[in-house]
Short mmCIF file of C-alpha atoms in Angstrom, two decimals:
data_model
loop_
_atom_site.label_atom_id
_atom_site.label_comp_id
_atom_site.label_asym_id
_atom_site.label_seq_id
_atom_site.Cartn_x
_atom_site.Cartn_y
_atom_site.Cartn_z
CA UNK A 1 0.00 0.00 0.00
CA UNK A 2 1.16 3.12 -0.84
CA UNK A 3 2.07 5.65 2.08
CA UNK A 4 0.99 9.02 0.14
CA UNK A 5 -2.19 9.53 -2.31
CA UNK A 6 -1.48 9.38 -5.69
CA UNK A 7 -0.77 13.27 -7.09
CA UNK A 8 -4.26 14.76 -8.77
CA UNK A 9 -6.10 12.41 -7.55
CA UNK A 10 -9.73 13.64 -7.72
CA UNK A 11 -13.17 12.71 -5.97
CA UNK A 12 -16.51 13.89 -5.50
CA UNK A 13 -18.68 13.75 -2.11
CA UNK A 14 -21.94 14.49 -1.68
CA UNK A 15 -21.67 17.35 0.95
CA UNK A 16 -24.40 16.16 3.18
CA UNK A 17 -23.06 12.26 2.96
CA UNK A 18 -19.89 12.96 4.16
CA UNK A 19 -20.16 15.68 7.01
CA UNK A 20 -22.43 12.45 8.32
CA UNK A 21 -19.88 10.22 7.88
CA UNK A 22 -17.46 12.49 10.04
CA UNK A 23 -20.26 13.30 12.59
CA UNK A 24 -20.35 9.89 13.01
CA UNK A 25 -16.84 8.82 13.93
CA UNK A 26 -16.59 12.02 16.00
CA UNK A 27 -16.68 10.29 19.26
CA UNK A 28 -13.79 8.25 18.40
CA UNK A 29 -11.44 10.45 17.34
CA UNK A 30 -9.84 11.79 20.17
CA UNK A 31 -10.20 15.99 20.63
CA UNK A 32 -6.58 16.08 21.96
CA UNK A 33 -4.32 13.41 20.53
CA UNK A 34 -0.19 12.83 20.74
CA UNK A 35 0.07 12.47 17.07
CA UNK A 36 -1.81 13.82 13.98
CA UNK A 37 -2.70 10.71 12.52
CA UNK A 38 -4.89 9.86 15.34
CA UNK A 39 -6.73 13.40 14.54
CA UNK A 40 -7.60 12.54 10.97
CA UNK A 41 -9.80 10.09 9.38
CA UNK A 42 -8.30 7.55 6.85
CA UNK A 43 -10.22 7.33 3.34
CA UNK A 44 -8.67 3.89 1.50
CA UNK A 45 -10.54 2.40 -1.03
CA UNK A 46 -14.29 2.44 0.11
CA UNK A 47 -13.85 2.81 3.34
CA UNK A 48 -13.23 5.82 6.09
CA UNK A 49 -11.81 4.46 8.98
CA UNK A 50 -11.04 6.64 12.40
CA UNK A 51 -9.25 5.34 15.36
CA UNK A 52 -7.85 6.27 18.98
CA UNK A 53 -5.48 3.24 19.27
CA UNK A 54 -8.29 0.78 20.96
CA UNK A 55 -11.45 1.33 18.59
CA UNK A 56 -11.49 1.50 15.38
CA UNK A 57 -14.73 2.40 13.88
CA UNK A 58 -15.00 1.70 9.48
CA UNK A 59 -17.87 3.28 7.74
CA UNK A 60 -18.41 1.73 3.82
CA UNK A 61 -18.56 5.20 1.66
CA UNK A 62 -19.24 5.43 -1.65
CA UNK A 63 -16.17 6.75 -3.46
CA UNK A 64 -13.01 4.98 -3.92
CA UNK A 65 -10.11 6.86 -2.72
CA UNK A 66 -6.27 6.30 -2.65
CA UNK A 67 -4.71 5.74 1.19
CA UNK A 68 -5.24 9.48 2.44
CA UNK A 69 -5.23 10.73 6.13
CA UNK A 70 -7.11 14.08 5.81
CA UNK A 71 -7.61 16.21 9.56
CA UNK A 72 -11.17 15.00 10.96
CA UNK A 73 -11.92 18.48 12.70
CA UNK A 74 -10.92 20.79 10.13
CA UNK A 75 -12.65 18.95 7.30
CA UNK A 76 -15.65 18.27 9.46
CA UNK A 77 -15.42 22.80 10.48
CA UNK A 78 -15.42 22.85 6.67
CA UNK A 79 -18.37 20.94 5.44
CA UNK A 80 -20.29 22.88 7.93
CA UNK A 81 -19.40 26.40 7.34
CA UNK A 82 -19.51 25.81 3.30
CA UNK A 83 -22.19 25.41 1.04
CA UNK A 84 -23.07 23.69 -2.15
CA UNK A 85 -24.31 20.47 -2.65
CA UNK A 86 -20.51 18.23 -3.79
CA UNK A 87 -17.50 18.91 -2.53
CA UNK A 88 -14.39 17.90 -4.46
CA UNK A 89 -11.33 16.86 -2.92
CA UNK A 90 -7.90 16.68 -4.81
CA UNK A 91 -5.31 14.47 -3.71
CA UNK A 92 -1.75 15.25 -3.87
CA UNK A 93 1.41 14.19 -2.33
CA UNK A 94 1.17 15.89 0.92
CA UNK A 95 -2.13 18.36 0.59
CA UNK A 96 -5.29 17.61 0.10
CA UNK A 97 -7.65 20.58 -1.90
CA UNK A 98 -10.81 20.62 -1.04
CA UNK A 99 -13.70 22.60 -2.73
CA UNK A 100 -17.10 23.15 -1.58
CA UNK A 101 -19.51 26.07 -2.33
CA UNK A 102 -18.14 29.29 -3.12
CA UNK A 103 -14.51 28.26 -1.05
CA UNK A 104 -11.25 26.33 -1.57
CA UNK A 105 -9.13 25.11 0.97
CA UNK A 106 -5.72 23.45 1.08
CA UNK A 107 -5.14 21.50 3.87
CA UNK A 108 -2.31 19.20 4.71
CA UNK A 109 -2.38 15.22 4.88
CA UNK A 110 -0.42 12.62 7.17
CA UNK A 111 1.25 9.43 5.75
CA UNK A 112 -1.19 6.96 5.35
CA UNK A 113 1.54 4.14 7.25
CA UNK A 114 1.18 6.08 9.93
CA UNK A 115 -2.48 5.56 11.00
CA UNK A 116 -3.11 3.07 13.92
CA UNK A 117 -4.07 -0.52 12.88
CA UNK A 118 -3.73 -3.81 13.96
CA UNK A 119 -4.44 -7.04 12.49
CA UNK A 120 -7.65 -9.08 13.78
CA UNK A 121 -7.30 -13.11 13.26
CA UNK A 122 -8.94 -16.19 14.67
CA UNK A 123 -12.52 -14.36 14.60
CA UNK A 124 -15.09 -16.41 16.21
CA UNK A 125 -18.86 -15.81 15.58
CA UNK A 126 -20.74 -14.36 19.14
CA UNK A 127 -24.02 -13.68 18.05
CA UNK A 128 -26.22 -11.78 15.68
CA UNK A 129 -28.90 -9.30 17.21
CA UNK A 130 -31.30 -6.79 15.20
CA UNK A 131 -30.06 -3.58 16.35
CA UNK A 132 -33.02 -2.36 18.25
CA UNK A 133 -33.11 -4.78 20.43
CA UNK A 134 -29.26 -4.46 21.11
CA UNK A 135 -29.46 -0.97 21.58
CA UNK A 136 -31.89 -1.27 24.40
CA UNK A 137 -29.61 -4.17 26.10
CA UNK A 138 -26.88 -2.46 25.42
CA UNK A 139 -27.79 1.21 26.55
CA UNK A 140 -29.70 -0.96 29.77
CA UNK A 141 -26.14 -2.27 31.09
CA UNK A 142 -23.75 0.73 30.08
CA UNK A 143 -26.25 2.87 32.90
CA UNK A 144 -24.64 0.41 35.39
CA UNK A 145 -20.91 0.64 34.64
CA UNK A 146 -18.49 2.19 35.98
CA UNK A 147 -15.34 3.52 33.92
CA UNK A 148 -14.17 4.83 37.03
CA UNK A 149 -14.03 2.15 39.62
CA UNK A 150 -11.29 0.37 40.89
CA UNK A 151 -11.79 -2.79 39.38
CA UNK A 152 -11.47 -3.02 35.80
CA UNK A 153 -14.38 -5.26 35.14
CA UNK A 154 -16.81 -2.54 36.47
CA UNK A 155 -15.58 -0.77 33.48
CA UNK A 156 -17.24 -2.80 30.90
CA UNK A 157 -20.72 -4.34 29.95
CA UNK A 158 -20.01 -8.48 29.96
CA UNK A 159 -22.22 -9.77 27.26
CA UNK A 160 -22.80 -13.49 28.71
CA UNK A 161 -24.16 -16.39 26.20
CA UNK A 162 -25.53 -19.09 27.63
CA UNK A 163 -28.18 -21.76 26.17
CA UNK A 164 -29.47 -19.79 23.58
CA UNK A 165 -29.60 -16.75 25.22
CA UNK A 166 -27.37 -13.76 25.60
CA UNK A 167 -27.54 -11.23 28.65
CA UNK A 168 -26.20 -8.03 28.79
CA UNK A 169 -25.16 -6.80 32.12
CA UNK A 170 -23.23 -3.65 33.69
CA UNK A 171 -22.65 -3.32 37.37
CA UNK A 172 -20.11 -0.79 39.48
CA UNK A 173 -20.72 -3.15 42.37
CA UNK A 174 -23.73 -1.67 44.35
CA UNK A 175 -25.79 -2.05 41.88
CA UNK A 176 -26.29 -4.25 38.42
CA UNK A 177 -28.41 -4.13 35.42
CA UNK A 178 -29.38 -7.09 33.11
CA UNK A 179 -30.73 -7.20 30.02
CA UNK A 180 -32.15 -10.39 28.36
CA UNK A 181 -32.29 -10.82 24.73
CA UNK A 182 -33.10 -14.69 22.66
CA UNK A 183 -31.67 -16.02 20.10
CA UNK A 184 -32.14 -18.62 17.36
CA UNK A 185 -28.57 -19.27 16.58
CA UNK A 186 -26.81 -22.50 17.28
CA UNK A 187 -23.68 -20.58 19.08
CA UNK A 188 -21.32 -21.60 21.71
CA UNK A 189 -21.60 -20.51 25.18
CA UNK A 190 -19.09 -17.50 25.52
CA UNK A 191 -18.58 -14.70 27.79
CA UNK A 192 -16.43 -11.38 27.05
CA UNK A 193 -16.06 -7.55 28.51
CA UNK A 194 -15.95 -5.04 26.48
CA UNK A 195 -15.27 -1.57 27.26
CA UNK A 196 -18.11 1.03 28.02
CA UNK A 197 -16.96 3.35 25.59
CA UNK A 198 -16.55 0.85 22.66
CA UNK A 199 -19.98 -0.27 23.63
CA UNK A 200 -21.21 3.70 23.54
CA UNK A 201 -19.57 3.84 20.03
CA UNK A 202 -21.75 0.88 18.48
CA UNK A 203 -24.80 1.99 20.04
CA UNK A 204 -24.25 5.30 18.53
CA UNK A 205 -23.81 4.18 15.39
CA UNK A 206 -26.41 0.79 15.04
CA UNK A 207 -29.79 1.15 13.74
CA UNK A 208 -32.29 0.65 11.28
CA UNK A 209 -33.61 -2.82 10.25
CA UNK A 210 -29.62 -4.38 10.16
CA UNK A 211 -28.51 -6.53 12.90
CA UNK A 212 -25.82 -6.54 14.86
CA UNK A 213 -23.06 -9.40 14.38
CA UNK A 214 -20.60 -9.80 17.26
CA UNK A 215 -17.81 -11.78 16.65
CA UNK A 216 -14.54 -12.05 19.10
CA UNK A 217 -10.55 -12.70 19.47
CA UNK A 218 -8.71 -13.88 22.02
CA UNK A 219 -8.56 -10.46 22.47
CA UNK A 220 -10.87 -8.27 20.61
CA UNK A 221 -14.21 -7.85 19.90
CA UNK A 222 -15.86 -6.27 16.28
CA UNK A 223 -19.40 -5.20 15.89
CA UNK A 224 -21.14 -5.50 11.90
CA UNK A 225 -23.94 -3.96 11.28
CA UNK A 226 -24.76 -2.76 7.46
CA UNK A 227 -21.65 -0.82 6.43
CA UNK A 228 -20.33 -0.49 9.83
CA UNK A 229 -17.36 -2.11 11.56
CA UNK A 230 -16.20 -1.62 14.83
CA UNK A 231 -13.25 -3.36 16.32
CA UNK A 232 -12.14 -2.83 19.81
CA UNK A 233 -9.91 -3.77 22.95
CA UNK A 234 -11.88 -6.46 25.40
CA UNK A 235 -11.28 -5.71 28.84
CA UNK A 236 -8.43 -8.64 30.15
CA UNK A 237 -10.75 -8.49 33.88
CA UNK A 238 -13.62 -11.38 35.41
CA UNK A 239 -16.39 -10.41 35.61
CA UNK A 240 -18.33 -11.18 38.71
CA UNK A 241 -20.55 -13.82 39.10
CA UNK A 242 -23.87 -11.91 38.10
CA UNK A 243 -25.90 -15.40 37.96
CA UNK A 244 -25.93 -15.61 41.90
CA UNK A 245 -27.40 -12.66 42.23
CA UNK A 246 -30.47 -14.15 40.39
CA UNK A 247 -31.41 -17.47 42.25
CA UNK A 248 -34.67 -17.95 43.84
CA UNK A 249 -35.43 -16.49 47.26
CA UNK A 250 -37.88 -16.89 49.10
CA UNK A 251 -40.07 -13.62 48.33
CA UNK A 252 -42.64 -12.19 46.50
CA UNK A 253 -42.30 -9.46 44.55
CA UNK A 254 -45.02 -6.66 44.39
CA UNK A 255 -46.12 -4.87 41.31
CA UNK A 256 -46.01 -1.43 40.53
CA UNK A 257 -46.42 0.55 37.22
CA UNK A 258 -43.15 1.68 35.67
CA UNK A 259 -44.18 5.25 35.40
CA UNK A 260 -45.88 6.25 38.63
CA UNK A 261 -42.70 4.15 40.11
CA UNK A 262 -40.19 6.92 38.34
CA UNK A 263 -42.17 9.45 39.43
CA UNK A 264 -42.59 8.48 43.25
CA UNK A 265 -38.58 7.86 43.19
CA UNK A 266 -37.66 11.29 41.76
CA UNK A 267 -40.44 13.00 43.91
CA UNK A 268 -38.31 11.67 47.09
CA UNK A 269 -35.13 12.08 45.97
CA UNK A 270 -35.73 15.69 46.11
CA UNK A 271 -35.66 16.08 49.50
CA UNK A 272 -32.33 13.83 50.01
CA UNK A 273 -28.49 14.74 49.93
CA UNK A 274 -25.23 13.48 49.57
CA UNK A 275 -24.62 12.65 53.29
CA UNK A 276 -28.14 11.27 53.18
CA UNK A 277 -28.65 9.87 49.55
CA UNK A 278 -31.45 7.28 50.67
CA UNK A 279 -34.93 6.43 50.29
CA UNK A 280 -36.86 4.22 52.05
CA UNK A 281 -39.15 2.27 49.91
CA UNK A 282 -41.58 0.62 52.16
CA UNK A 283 -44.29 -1.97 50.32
CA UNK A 284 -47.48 -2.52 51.87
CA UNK A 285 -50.73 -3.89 51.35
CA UNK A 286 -52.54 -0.50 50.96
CA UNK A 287 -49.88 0.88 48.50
CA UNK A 288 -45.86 2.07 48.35
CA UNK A 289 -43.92 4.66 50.01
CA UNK A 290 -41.14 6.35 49.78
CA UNK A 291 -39.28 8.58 52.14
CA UNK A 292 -36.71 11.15 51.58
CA UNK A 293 -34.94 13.08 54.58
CA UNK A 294 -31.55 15.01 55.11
CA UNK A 295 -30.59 17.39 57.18
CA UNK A 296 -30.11 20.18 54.38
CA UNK A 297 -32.97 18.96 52.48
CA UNK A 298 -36.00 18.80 54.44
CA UNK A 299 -38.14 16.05 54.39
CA UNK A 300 -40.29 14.25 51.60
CA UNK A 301 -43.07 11.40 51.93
CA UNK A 302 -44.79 10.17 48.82
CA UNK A 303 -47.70 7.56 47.96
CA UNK A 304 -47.75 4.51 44.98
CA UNK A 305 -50.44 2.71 43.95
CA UNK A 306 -49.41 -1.20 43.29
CA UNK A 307 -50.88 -3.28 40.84
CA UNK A 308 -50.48 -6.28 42.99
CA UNK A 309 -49.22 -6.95 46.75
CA UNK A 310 -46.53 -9.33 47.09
CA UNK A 311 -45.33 -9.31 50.83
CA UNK A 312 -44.54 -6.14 52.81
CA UNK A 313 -40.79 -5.17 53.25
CA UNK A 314 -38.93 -2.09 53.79
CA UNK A 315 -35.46 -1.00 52.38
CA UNK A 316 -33.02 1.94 51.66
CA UNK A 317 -32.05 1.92 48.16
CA UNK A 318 -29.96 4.79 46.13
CA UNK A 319 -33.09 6.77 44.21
CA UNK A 320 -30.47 7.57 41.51
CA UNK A 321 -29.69 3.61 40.87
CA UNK A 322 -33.61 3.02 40.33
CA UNK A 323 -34.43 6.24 38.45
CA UNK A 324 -31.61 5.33 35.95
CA UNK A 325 -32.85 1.61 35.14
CA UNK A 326 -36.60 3.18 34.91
CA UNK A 327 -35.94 5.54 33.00
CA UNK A 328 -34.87 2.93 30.39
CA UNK A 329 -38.55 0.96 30.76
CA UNK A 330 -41.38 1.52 28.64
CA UNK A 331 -43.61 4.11 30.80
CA UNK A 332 -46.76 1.86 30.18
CA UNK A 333 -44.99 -1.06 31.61
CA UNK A 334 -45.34 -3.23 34.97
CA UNK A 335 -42.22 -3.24 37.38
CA UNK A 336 -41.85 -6.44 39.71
CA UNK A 337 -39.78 -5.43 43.20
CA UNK A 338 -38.86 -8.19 45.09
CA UNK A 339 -36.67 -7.95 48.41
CA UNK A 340 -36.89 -10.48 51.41
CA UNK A 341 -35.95 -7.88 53.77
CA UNK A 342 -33.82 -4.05 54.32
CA UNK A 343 -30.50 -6.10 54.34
CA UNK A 344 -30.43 -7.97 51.19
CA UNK A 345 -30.32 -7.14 47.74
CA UNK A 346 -33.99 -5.42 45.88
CA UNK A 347 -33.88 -7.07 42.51
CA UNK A 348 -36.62 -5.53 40.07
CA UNK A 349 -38.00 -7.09 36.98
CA UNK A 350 -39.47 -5.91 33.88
CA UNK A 351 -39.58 -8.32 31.48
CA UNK A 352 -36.55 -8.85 29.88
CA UNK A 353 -34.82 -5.76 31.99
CA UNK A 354 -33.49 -6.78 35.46
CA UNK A 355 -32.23 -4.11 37.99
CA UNK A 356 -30.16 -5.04 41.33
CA UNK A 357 -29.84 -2.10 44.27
CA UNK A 358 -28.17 -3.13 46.81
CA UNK A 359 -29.33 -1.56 50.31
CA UNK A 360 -28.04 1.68 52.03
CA UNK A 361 -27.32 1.26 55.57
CA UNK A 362 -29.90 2.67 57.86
CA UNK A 363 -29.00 5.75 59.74
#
């Protein structure tokens, strides 16, 4: 492969087609970066490919381009401020001319050579998903991460398959979301990590009537789905063992609507703080409530209706850690909280959508 376009090279864009195609890979290319290569985009062939060292993101384009590594930002500030409907870029040795609207601009280009890749072998099939349905299991278990924690794992979503079915789960240890999605592939049982941010980058870009293939390395994973490749890092951590968390206990969960659920849960949360970020959610025959106090804050009491009574229980649970998982439900949906008593674990249940809050000490 050559490590510099060919000189005069010429092709035309629609303007519109590929300012989306740079929106697009925006979130991967890093804003401040040690080298320009990993500020520009790499057009080769039929294919514009960006990259911050662990994910690499290829989008199938139209034209076919010599190896060129053209500045993302400035091209992207471009095809914004300009008009007209093409824009025409000329390839030389080390500039790049690019016209669009009424304006001409000559900006430089890297070495091709230069641009981060790396070589994925031994590619074994995951799964296939249609995207919707991976986007919800995917955005469900990324609200649960934690990028920040001290152990790496936290920092990932583990996508777990396991008898013809494939969970999705994210957890920063005090609290863990699942997300359960069938399958009619014959596929081997399999479990990997993969980074929050690689899993924000597919989710961005998925959609439509495709699906989603997921295939994995020993040590990377890559996402398909239409024209759309993205190849990244797996997280070398174990995950923990989310499955426990999930046997039967002996309890029975109550029912509430989704919506009036979110609403009760935010009401409360109003009147808490962060010495005293707990509500009590006690479940009763005649209804729910939920309790909000601090010092700073006041003091907030608010009613539920339940669909159905399961057994009556009271616990302290993080409002933030519920409001984020029901926020991801349809409104219109029924919520199953179960919890044998304040000191163990309040697993809720909405269909496919599990959510695990682990109890707040009581003051």
């Amino acid at each position: 492969m050559p490590a510099t376009a060919t000189a005069a090279t010429k092709v035309t864009f629609s303007t519109a087609d590929l300012k989306k195609l740079l929106e697009r890979v925006s979130g991967v290319v890093p804003a401040r970066h040690p080298s320009a290569a990993l500020g520009s985009v790499l057009l080769d062939g039929g294919v514009l490919t960006a990259s911050n060292g662990t994910i690499r993101v290829e989008l199938a384009i139209d034209e076919t381009t010599p190896p060129v590594l053209l500045p993302h930002a400035r091209l992207l500030a471009i095809l914004r401020a300009a008009g007209g409907d093409e824009v025409k870029l000329s390839f030389w040795a080390t500039t790049c001319t690019v016209r669009c609207g009424k304006g001409q601009w000559v900006l430089p280009t890297e070495d091709a050579a230069t641009f981060p890749r790396w070589d994925v072998s031994g590619v074994v099939p995951v799964c296939r998903i249609p995207a919707d349905q991976f986007v919800r299991a995917a955005t469900t278990a990324i609200q649960a991460a934690d990028q920040k924690g001290s152990r790496p794992a936290f920092g990932g979503v583990c996508i777990d398959v396991k008898d013809g079915e494939v969970n999705f789960i994210g957890t920063d240890g005090r609290r863990l979301y699942r997300f359960e999605v069938e399958i009619d592939q014959a596929v081997d049982d399999r479990q990997i990590v993969v980074p929050v941010d690689a899993m924000e980058t597919i989710v961005s870009l998925a959609g439509g009537d495709d699906a989603v293939q997921i295939e994995t390395t020993s040590g990377e994973v890559v996402f398909t789905c239409g024209g759309t490749v993205v190849t990244a890092r797996l997280l070398d951590a174990s995950f923990p063992k989310w499955r426990q968390m999930f046997e039967d206990r002996d309890a029975t969960p109550t029912m509430l609507a989704a919506a009036p659920f979110l609403a009760a849960t935010r009401a409360a949360a109003i009147c808490t703080s962060e010495t005293s970020a707990g509500v009590t959610v006690r479940l009763a025959e005649d209804g729910a409530t939920l309790y909000g106090k601090s010092p700073e804050a006041g003091e907030a009491t608010v009613r539920c209706d339940i669909v159905e009574f399961g057994q009556p229980v009271e616990t302290v649970l993080n409002p933030r850690f519920l409001s984020d998982w029901l926020r991801t439900l349809d409104s219109a949906s029924t919520v199953e909280v179960e919890a044998v008593d304040g000191e163990s674990a309040c697993v809720c249940r909405c269909e496919e959508s599990w959510c695990v809050v682990m109890p707040l000490s009581r003051e």
